[in-house]
mmCIF file of C-alpha atoms in Angstrom:
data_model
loop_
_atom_site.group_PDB
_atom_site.id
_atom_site.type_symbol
_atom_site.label_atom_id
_atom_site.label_comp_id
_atom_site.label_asym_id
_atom_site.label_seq_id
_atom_site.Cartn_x
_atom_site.Cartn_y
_atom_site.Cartn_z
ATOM 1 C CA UNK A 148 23.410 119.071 -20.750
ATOM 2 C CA UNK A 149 21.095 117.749 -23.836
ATOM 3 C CA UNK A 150 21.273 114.875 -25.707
ATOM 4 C CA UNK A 151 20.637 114.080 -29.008
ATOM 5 C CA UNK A 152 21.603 112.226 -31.840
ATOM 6 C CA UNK A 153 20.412 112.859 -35.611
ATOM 7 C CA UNK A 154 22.447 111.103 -37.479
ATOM 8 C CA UNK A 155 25.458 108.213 -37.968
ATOM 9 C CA UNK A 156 27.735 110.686 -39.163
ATOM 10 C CA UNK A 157 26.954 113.873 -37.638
ATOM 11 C CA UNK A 158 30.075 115.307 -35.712
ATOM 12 C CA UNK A 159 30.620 113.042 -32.652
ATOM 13 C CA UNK A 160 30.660 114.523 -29.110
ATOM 14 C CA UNK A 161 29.674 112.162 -26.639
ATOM 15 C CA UNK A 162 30.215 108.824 -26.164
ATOM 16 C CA UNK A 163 29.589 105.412 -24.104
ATOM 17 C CA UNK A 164 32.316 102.980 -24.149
ATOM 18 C CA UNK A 165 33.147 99.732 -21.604
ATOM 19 C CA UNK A 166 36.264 99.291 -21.516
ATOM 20 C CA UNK A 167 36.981 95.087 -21.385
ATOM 21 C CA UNK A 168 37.361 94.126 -17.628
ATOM 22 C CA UNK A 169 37.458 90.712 -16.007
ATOM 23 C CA UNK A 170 34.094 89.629 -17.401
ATOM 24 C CA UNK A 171 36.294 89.010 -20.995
ATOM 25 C CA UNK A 172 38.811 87.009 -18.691
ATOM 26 C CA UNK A 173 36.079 84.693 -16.996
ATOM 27 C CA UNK A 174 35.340 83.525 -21.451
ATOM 28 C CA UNK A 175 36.302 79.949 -21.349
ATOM 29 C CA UNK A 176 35.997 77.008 -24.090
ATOM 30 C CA UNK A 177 33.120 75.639 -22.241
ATOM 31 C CA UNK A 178 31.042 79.004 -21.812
ATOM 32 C CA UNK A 179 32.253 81.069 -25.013
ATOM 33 C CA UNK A 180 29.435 79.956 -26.694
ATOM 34 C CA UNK A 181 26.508 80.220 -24.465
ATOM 35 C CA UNK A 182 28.209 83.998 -24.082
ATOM 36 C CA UNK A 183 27.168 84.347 -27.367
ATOM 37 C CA UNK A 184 30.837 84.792 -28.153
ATOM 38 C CA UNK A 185 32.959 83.424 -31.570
ATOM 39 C CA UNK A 186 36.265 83.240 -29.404
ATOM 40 C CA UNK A 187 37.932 84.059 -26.561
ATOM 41 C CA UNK A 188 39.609 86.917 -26.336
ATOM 42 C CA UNK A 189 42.986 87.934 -25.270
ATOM 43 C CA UNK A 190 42.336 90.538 -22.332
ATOM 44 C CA UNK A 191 45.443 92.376 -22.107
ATOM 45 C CA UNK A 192 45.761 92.934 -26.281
ATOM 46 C CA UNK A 193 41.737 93.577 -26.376
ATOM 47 C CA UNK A 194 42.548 96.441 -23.284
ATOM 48 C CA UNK A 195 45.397 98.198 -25.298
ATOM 49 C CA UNK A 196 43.334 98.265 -28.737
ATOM 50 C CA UNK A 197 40.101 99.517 -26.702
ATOM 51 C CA UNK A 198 42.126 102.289 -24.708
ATOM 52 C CA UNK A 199 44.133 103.356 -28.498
ATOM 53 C CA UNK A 200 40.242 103.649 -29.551
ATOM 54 C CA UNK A 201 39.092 105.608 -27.058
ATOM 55 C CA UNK A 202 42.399 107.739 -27.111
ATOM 56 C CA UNK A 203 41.498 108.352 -30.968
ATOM 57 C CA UNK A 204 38.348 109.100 -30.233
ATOM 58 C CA UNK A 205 39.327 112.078 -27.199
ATOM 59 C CA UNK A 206 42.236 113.492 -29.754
ATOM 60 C CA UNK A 207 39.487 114.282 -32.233
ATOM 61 C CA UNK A 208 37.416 116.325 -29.018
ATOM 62 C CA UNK A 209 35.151 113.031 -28.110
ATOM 63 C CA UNK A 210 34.289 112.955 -24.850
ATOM 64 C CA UNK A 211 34.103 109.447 -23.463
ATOM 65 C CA UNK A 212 32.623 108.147 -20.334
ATOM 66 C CA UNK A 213 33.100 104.646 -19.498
ATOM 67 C CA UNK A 214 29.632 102.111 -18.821
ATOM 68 C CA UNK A 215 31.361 100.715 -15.590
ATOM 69 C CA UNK A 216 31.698 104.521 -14.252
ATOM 70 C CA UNK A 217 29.005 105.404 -14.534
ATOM 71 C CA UNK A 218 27.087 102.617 -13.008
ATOM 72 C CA UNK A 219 29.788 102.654 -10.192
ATOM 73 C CA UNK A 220 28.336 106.227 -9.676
ATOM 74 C CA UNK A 221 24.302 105.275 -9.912
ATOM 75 C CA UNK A 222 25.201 102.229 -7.074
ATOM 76 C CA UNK A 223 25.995 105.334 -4.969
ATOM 77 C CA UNK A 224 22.408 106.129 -4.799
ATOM 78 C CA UNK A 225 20.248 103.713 -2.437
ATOM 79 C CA UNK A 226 16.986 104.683 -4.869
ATOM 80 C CA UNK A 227 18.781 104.001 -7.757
ATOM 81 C CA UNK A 228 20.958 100.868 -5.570
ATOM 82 C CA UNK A 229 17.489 99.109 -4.918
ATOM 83 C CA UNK A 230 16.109 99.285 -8.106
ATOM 84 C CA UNK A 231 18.693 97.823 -9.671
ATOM 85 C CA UNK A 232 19.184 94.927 -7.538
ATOM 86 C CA UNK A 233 15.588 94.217 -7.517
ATOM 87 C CA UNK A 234 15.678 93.638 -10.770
ATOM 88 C CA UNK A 235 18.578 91.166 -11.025
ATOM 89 C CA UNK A 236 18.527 89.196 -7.672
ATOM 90 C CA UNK A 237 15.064 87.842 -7.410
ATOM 91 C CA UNK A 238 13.320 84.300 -7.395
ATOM 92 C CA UNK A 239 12.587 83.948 -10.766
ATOM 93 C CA UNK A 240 15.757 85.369 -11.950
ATOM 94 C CA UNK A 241 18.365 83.286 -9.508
ATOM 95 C CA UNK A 242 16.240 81.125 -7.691
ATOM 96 C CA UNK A 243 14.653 81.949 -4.264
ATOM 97 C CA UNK A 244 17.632 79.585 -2.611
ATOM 98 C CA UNK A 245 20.346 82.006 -4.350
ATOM 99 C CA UNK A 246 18.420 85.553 -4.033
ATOM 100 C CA UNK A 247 18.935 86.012 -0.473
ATOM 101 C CA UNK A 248 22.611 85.381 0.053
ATOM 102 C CA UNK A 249 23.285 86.868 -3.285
ATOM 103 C CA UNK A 250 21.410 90.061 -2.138
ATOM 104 C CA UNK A 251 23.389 90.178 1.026
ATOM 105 C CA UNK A 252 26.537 89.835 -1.034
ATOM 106 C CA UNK A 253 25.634 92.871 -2.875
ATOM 107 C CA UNK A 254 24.735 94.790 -0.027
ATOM 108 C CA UNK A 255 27.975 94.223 2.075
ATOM 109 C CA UNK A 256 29.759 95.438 -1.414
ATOM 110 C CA UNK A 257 30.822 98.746 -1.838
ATOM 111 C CA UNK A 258 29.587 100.764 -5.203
ATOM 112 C CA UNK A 259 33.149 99.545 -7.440
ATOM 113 C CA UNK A 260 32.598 96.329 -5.972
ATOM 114 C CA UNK A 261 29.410 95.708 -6.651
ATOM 115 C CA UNK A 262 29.730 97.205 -10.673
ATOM 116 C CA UNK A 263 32.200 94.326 -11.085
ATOM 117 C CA UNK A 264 29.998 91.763 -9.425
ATOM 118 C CA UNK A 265 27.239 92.739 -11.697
ATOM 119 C CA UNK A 266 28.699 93.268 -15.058
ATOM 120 C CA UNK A 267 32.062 89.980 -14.339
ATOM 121 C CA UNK A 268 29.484 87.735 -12.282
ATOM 122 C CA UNK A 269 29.537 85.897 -9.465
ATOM 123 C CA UNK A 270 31.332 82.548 -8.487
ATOM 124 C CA UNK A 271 29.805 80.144 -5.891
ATOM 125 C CA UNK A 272 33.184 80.671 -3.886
ATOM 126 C CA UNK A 273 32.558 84.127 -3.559
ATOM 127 C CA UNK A 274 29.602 82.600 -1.229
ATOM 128 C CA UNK A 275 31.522 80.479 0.522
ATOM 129 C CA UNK A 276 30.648 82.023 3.986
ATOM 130 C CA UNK A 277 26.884 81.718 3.050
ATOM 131 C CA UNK A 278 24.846 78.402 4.350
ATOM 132 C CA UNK A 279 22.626 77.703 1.282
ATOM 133 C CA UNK A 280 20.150 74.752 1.093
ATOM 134 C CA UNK A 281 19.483 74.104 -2.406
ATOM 135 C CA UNK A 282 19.888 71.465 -5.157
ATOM 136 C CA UNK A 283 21.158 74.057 -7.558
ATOM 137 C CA UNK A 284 24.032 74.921 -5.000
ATOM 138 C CA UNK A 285 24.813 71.320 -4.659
ATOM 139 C CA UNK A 286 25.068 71.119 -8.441
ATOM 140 C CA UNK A 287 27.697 73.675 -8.566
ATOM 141 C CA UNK A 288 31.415 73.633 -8.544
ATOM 142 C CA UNK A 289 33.032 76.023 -6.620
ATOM 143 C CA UNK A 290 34.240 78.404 -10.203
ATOM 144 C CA UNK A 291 30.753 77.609 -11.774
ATOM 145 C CA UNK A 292 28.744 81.229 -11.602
ATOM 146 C CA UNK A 293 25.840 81.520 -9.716
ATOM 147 C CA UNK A 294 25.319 84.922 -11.563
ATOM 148 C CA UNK A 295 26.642 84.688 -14.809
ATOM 149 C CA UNK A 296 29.613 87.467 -16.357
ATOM 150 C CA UNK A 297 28.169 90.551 -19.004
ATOM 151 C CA UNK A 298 31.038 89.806 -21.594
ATOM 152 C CA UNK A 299 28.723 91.872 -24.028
ATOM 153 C CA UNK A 300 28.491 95.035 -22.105
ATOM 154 C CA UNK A 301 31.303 95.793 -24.930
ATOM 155 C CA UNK A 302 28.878 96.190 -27.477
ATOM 156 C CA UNK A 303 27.354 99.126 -25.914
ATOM 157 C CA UNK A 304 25.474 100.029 -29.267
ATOM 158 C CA UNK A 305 23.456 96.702 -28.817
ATOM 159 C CA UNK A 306 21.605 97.417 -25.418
ATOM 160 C CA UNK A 307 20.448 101.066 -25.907
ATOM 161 C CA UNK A 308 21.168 103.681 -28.581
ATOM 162 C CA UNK A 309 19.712 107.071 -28.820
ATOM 163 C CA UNK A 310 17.305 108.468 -31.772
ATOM 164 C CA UNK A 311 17.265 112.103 -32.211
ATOM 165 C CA UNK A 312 15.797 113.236 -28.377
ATOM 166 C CA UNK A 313 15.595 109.914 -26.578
ATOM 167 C CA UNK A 314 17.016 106.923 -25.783
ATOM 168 C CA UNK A 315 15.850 103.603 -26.264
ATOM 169 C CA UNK A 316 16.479 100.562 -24.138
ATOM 170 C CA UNK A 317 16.646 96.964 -25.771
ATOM 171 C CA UNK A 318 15.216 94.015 -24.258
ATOM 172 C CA UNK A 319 17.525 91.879 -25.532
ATOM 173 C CA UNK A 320 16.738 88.522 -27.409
ATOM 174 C CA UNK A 321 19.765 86.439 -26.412
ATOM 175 C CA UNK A 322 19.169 85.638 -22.128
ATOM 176 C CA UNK A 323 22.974 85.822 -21.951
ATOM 177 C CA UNK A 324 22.479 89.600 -22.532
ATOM 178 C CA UNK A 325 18.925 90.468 -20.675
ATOM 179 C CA UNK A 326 20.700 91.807 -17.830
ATOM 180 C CA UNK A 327 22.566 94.690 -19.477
ATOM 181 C CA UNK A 328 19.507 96.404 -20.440
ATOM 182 C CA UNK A 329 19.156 96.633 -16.581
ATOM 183 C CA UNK A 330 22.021 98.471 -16.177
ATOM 184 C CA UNK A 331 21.520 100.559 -18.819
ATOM 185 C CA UNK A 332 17.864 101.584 -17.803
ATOM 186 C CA UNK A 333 19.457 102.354 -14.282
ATOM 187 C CA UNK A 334 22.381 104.645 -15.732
ATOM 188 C CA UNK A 335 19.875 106.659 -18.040
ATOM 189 C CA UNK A 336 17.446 106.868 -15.127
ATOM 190 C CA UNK A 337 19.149 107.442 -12.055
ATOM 191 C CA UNK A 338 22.698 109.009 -13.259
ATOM 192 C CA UNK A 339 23.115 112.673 -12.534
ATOM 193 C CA UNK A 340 23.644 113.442 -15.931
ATOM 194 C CA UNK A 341 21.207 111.624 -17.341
ATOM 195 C CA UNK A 342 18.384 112.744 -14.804
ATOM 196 C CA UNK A 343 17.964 116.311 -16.169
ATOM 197 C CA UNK A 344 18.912 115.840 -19.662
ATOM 198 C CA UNK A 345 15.700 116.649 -20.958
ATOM 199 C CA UNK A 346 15.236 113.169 -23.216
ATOM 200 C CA UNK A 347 12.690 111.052 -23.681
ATOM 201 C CA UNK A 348 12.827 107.342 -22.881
ATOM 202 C CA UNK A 349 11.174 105.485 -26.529
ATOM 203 C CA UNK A 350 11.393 101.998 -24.658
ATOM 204 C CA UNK A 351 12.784 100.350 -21.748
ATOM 205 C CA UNK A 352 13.090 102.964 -18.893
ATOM 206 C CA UNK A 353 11.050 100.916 -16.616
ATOM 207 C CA UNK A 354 12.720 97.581 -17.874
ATOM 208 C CA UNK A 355 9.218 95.929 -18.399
ATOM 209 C CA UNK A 356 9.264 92.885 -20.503
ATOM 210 C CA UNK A 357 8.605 93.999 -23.951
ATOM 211 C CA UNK A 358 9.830 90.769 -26.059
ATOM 212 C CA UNK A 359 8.464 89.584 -28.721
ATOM 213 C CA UNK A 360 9.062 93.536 -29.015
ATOM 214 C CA UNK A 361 12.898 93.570 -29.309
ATOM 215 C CA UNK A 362 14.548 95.643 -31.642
ATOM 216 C CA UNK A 363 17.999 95.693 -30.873
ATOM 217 C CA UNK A 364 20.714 98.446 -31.252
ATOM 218 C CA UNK A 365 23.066 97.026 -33.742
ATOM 219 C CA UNK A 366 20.200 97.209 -36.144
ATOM 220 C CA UNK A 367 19.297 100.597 -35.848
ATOM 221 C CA UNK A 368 20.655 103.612 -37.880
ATOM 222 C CA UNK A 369 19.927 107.164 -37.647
ATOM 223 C CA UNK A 370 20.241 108.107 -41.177
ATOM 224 C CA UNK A 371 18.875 111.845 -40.218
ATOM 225 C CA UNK A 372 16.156 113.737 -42.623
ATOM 226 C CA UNK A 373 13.786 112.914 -39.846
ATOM 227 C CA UNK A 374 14.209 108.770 -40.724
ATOM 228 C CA UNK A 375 15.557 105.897 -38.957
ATOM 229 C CA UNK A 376 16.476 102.477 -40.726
ATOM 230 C CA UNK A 377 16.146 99.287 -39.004
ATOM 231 C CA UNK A 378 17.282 95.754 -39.775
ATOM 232 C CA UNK A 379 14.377 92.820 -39.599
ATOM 233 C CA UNK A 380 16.970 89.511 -38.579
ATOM 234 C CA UNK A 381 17.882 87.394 -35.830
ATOM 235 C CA UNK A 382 17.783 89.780 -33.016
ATOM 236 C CA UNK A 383 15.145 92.158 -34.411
ATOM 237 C CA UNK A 384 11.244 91.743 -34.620
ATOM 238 C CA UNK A 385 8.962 93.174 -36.794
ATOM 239 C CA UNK A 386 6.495 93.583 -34.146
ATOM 240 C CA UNK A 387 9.543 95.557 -32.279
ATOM 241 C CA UNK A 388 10.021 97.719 -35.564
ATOM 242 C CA UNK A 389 6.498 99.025 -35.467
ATOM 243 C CA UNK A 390 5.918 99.232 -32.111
ATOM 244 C CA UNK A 391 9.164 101.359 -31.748
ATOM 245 C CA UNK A 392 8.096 103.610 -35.162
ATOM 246 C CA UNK A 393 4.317 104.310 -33.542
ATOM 247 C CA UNK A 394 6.768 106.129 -30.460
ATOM 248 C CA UNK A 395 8.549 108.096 -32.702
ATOM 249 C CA UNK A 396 5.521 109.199 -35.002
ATOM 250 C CA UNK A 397 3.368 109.938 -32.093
ATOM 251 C CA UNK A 398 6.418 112.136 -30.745
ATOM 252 C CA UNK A 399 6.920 113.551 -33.947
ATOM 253 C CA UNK A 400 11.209 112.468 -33.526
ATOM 254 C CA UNK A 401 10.472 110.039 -36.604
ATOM 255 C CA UNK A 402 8.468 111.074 -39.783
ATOM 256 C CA UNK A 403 9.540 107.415 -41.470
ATOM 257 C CA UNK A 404 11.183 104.100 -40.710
ATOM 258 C CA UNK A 405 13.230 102.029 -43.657
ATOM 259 C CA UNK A 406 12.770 98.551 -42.452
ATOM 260 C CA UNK A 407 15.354 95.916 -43.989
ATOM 261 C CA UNK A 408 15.009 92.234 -44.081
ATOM 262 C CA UNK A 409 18.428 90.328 -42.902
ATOM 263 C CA UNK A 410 19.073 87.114 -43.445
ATOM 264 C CA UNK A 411 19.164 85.066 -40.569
ATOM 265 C CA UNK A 412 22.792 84.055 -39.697
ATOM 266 C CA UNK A 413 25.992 85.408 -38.930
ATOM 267 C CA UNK A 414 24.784 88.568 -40.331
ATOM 268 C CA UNK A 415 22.891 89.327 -36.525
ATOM 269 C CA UNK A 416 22.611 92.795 -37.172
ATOM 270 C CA UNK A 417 22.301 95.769 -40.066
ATOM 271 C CA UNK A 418 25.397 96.948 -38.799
ATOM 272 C CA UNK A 419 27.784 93.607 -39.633
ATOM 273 C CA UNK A 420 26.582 94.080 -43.147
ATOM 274 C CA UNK A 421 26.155 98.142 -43.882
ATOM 275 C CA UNK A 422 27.338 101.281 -41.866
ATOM 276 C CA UNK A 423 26.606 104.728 -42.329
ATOM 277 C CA UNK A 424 30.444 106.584 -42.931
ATOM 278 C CA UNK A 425 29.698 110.011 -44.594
ATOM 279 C CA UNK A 426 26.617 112.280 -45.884
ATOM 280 C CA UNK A 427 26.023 109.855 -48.967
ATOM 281 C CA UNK A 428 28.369 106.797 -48.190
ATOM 282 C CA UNK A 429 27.470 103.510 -47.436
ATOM 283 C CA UNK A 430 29.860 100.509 -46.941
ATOM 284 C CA UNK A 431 28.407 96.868 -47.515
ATOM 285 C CA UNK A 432 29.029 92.974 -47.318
ATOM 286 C CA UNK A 433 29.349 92.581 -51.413
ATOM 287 C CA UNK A 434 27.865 88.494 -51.121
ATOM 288 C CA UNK A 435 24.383 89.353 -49.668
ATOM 289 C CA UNK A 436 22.123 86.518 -51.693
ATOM 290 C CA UNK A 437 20.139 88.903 -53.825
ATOM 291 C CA UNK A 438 18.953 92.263 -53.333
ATOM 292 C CA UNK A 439 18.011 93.086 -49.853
ATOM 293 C CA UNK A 440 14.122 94.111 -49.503
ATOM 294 C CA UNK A 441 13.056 96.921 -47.597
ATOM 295 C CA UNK A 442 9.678 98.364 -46.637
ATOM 296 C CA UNK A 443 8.825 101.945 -45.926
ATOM 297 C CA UNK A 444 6.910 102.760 -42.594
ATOM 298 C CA UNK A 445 4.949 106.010 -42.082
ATOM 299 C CA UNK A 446 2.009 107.294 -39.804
ATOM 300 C CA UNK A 447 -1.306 106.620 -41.690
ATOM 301 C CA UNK A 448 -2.763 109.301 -43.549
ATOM 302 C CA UNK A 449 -6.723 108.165 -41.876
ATOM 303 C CA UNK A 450 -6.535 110.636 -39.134
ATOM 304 C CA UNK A 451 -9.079 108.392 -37.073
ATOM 305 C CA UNK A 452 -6.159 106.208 -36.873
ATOM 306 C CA UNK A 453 -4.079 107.955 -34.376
ATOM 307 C CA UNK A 454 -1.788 104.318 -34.247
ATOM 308 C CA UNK A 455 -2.250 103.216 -37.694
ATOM 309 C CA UNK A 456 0.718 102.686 -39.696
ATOM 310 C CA UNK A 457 1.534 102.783 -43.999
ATOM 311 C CA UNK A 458 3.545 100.280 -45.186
ATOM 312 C CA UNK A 459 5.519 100.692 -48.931
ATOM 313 C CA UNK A 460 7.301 98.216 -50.367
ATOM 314 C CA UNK A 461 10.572 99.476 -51.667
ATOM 315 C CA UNK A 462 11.687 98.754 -55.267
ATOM 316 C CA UNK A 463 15.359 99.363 -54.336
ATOM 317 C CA UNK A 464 17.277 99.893 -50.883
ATOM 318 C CA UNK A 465 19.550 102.903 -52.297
ATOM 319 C CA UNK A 466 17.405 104.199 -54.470
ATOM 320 C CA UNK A 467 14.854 104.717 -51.298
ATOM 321 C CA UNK A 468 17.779 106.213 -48.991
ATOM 322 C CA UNK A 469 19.461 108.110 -51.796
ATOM 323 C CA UNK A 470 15.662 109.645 -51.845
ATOM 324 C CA UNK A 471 15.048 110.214 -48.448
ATOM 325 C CA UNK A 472 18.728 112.141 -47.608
ATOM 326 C CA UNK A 473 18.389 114.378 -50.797
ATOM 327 C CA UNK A 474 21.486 113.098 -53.252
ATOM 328 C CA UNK A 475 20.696 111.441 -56.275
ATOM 329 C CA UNK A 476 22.483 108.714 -55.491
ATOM 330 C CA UNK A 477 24.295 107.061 -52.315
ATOM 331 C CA UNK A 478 27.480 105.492 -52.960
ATOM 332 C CA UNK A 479 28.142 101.794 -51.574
ATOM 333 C CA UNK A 480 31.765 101.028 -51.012
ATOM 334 C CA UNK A 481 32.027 97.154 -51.246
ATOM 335 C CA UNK A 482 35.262 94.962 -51.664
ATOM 336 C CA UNK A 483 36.866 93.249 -55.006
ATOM 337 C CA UNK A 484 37.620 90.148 -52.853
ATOM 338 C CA UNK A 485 36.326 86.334 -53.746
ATOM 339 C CA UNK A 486 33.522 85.306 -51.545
ATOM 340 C CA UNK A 487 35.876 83.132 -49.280
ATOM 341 C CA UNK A 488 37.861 86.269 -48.225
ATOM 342 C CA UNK A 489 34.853 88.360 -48.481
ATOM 343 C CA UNK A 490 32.926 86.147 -46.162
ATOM 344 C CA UNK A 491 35.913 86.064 -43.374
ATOM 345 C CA UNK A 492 35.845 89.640 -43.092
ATOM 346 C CA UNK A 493 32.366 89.808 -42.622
ATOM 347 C CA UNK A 494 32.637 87.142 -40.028
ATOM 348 C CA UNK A 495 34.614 89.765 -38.258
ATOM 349 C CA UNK A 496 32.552 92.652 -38.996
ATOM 350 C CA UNK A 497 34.537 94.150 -40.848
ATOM 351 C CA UNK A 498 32.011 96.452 -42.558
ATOM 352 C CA UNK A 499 31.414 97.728 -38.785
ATOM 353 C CA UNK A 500 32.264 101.287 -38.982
ATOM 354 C CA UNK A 501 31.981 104.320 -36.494
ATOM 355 C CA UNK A 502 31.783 108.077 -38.156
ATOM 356 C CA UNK A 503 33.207 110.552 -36.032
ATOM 357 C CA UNK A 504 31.743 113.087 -38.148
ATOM 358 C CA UNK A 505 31.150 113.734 -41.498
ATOM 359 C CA UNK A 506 34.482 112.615 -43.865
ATOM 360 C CA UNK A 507 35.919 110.619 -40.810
ATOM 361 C CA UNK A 508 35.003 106.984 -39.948
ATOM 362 C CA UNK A 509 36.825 104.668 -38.174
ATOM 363 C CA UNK A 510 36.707 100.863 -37.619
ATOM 364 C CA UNK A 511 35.088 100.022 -34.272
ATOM 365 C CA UNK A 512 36.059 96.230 -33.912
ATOM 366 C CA UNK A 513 38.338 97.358 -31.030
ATOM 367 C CA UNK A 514 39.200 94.222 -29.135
ATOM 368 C CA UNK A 515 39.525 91.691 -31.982
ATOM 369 C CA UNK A 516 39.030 90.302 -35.265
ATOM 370 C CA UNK A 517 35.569 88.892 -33.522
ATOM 371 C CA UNK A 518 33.917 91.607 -31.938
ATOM 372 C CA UNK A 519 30.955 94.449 -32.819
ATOM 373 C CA UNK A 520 30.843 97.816 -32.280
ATOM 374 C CA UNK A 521 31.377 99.123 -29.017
ATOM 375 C CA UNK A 522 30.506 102.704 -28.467
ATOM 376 C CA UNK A 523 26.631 103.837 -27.844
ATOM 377 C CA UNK A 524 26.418 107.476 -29.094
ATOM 378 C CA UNK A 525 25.374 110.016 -26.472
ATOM 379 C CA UNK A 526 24.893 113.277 -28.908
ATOM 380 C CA UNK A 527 26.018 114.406 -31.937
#
């Protein structure tokens, strides 16, 4: 099986969805926040709007594997088991108190088990047969977490996406969401359809620390023509942007990156202000304070300077990716609405789109007003 994706709105085939599990339940007033969420979510509504997604999505030929599957599956193998654990339950990660009867916890789990341990977290009660000495432990209630729940394992576009023939993994900025890039480093590593799939890892198969070198997903667009666009905000680096553009060069997957500078807000990522949705079709947040600069990055032309990058300044966005896709001009679909409305919808994403293939886009806030996008494309 190959993978690779060359575009936002090439014909979809494969896709990575998780479908919301008890790590949405465990979202509470007093952790929403620090879960980097806006609200808490009704589970049972967010599971019947995710499943009528991911039925769409199979109706137009979509095949859809679900995140917590396939780790389930990777568990299964004690390699691949290890590794993963490792990673997670350490003494710099939980404390050298916590790591040992949290390891043995996960050992004694089976492979289902264990998935929900690591993506819903873990309660102190579910150590209540364990004698631990520790101040932390004495700190705790019996419902506080001693390993913290994944609510964002929705937002499978954040933690890894795919760029023509690889796969990169994020090292995410938030620490509420450093732990999913775990998983997904294990799945693309380990999983027997991943392990012969003839890709190339651009970052993050060994899960070594790479911040301040942190693009993330929701930032990143395929825009095909041999370019990839990436937002510059809140979650992404510039440093990241480069480092991730020398990779693609060198492999020759990339021949340019359109770096855009975000403001730094509720606008976390390129993709809650401008989506892809057909060959020459944008759709964009209308209120953006002034035109939104852009740079374009390119190998350097010294060849003694294997690593050496060009950096243009664009004059205009569109104009640039109007250029670089071959029309003459893009069209931007933007709303008539006054800035109050305008700015509520973009509070809930709601320029978030996913293109099943060229002509056909739909909305992929499938949980609630207040989430992101949710599916990580596996080839198109």
């Amino acid at each position: 099986m190959s993978f690779h994706v060359g575009s936002e709105i090439g014909r979809l085939r494969q896709v990575i969805l998780h479908r919301p599990g008890i790590e949405l339940r465990r979202l509470t007033p007093n952790n929403v926040k620090g879960l980097l969420f806006d609200d808490i979510l009704r589970v049972k509504r967010a599971r019947e709007e995710h499943d009528a997604f991911a039925q769409v999505l199979r109706d137009r030929g979509v095949r859809v594997h679900y995140f917590a599957e396939l780790l389930t599956e990777v568990l299964a193998n004690p390699a691949a088991r290890n590794w993963v654990l490792s990673r997670i339950l350490n003494d710099d990660t939980v404390g050298s108190s916590l790591a040992g009867p949290l390891r043995t916890l996960a050992d004694e789990a089976d492979n289902g088990r264990l998935a929900q341990y690591l993506i819903g977290g873990v309660l102190k009660s579910d150590l209540a047969g364990f004698t631990v000495n520790s101040l932390r432990w004495e700190l705790l209630g019996r419902d506080d977490f001693v390993l913290t729940p994944l609510p964002n394992h929705l937002f499978q576009r954040d933690n890894s996406t795919w760029k023509y023939g690889g796969v990169s993994v994020h090292p995410m900025a938030m620490p509420a969401r450093v732990r999913e890039s775990v998983h997904s480093a294990a799945v693309y590593t380990f999983h027997p359809m991943f392990a012969d799939g003839g890709f190339q890892f651009w970052s993050g198969g060994d899960h070594r620390p790479q911040q301040p070198a942190a693009p993330e997903g929701g930032d990143i667009h395929v825009l095909g023509h041999g370019t990839v666009m990436i937002g510059l905000g809140e979650r992404s680096t510039a440093t990241g942007v480069e480092k991730l553009s020398r990779c693609l060069f060198a492999a020759g997957a990339a021949e340019q990156v359109i770096a855009i500078e975000l403001p730094h807000s509720h606008a976390m990522h390129l993709d809650t202000v401008m989506t892809m949705i057909d060959r020459d079709t944008f759709v964009r947040y209308p209120y953006l304070q002034g035109a939104l600069r852009s740079w374009t990055v390119r190998p350097a032309a010294d060849p003694e300077d294997p690593d050496g990058l060009d950096v243009v300044s664009n004059d205009d966005l569109f104009a640039t990716i109007a250029e670089t896709i071959g029309v003459d001009k893009v069209t931007v679909l933007g709303t008539d609405e006054d800035i109050r409305a305008a700015q509520r919808e973009q509070w809930d994403h709601g320029t978030n789109f996913l293109a099943v293939e060229p002509g056909s886009s739909s909305a992929t806030s499938t949980t609630s007003p207040r989430t992101r996008s949710c599916a990580s494309t596996a080839s198109r």
